[in-house]
Amino acid sequence: TVRMAAVAPAIFDTFLTIYDALTGELVAENDDISEENFDSEVVFSAEAGRSYIIRCTTALPEATGSYSLDLE
C-alpha cells in the first residue's frame, strides 16, 4: 500500500501514480480515496526484484504544498 496525504495547513488534491521502472508502464494510479477524502492511495502487489517509480503530484496543476508518503 502506498498512501499520499496533504499535510495541514496545505490542503490540496493529491494524485499518485506508480510505474514499472524498467518499462515505464503504468502499474497503478489514484486521485482520491473517496468523494470526501482527496488524499491518494494505491494498493498493488510489487514483484520481488522489480523496481518501481512512485510519482507524487497534484490533480490540479497550480496546487502546491507539503505531503506525507507512507509505504507499507
C-alpha angles and dihedrals in degrees: 000000000000117000128186119191133179112241118226134281085032109073114184140140108265124210122198128192131177122202134187102251093215101046102022088230116153108249100178142340139187135184105180132012088214141338089275098039117064093186118107131237132180124188115193140144111251116210117234112253094018123114125220136196116221113202116197117192142130131271089230117057096220096050120107137169147112122300141178124232119203126187123193 
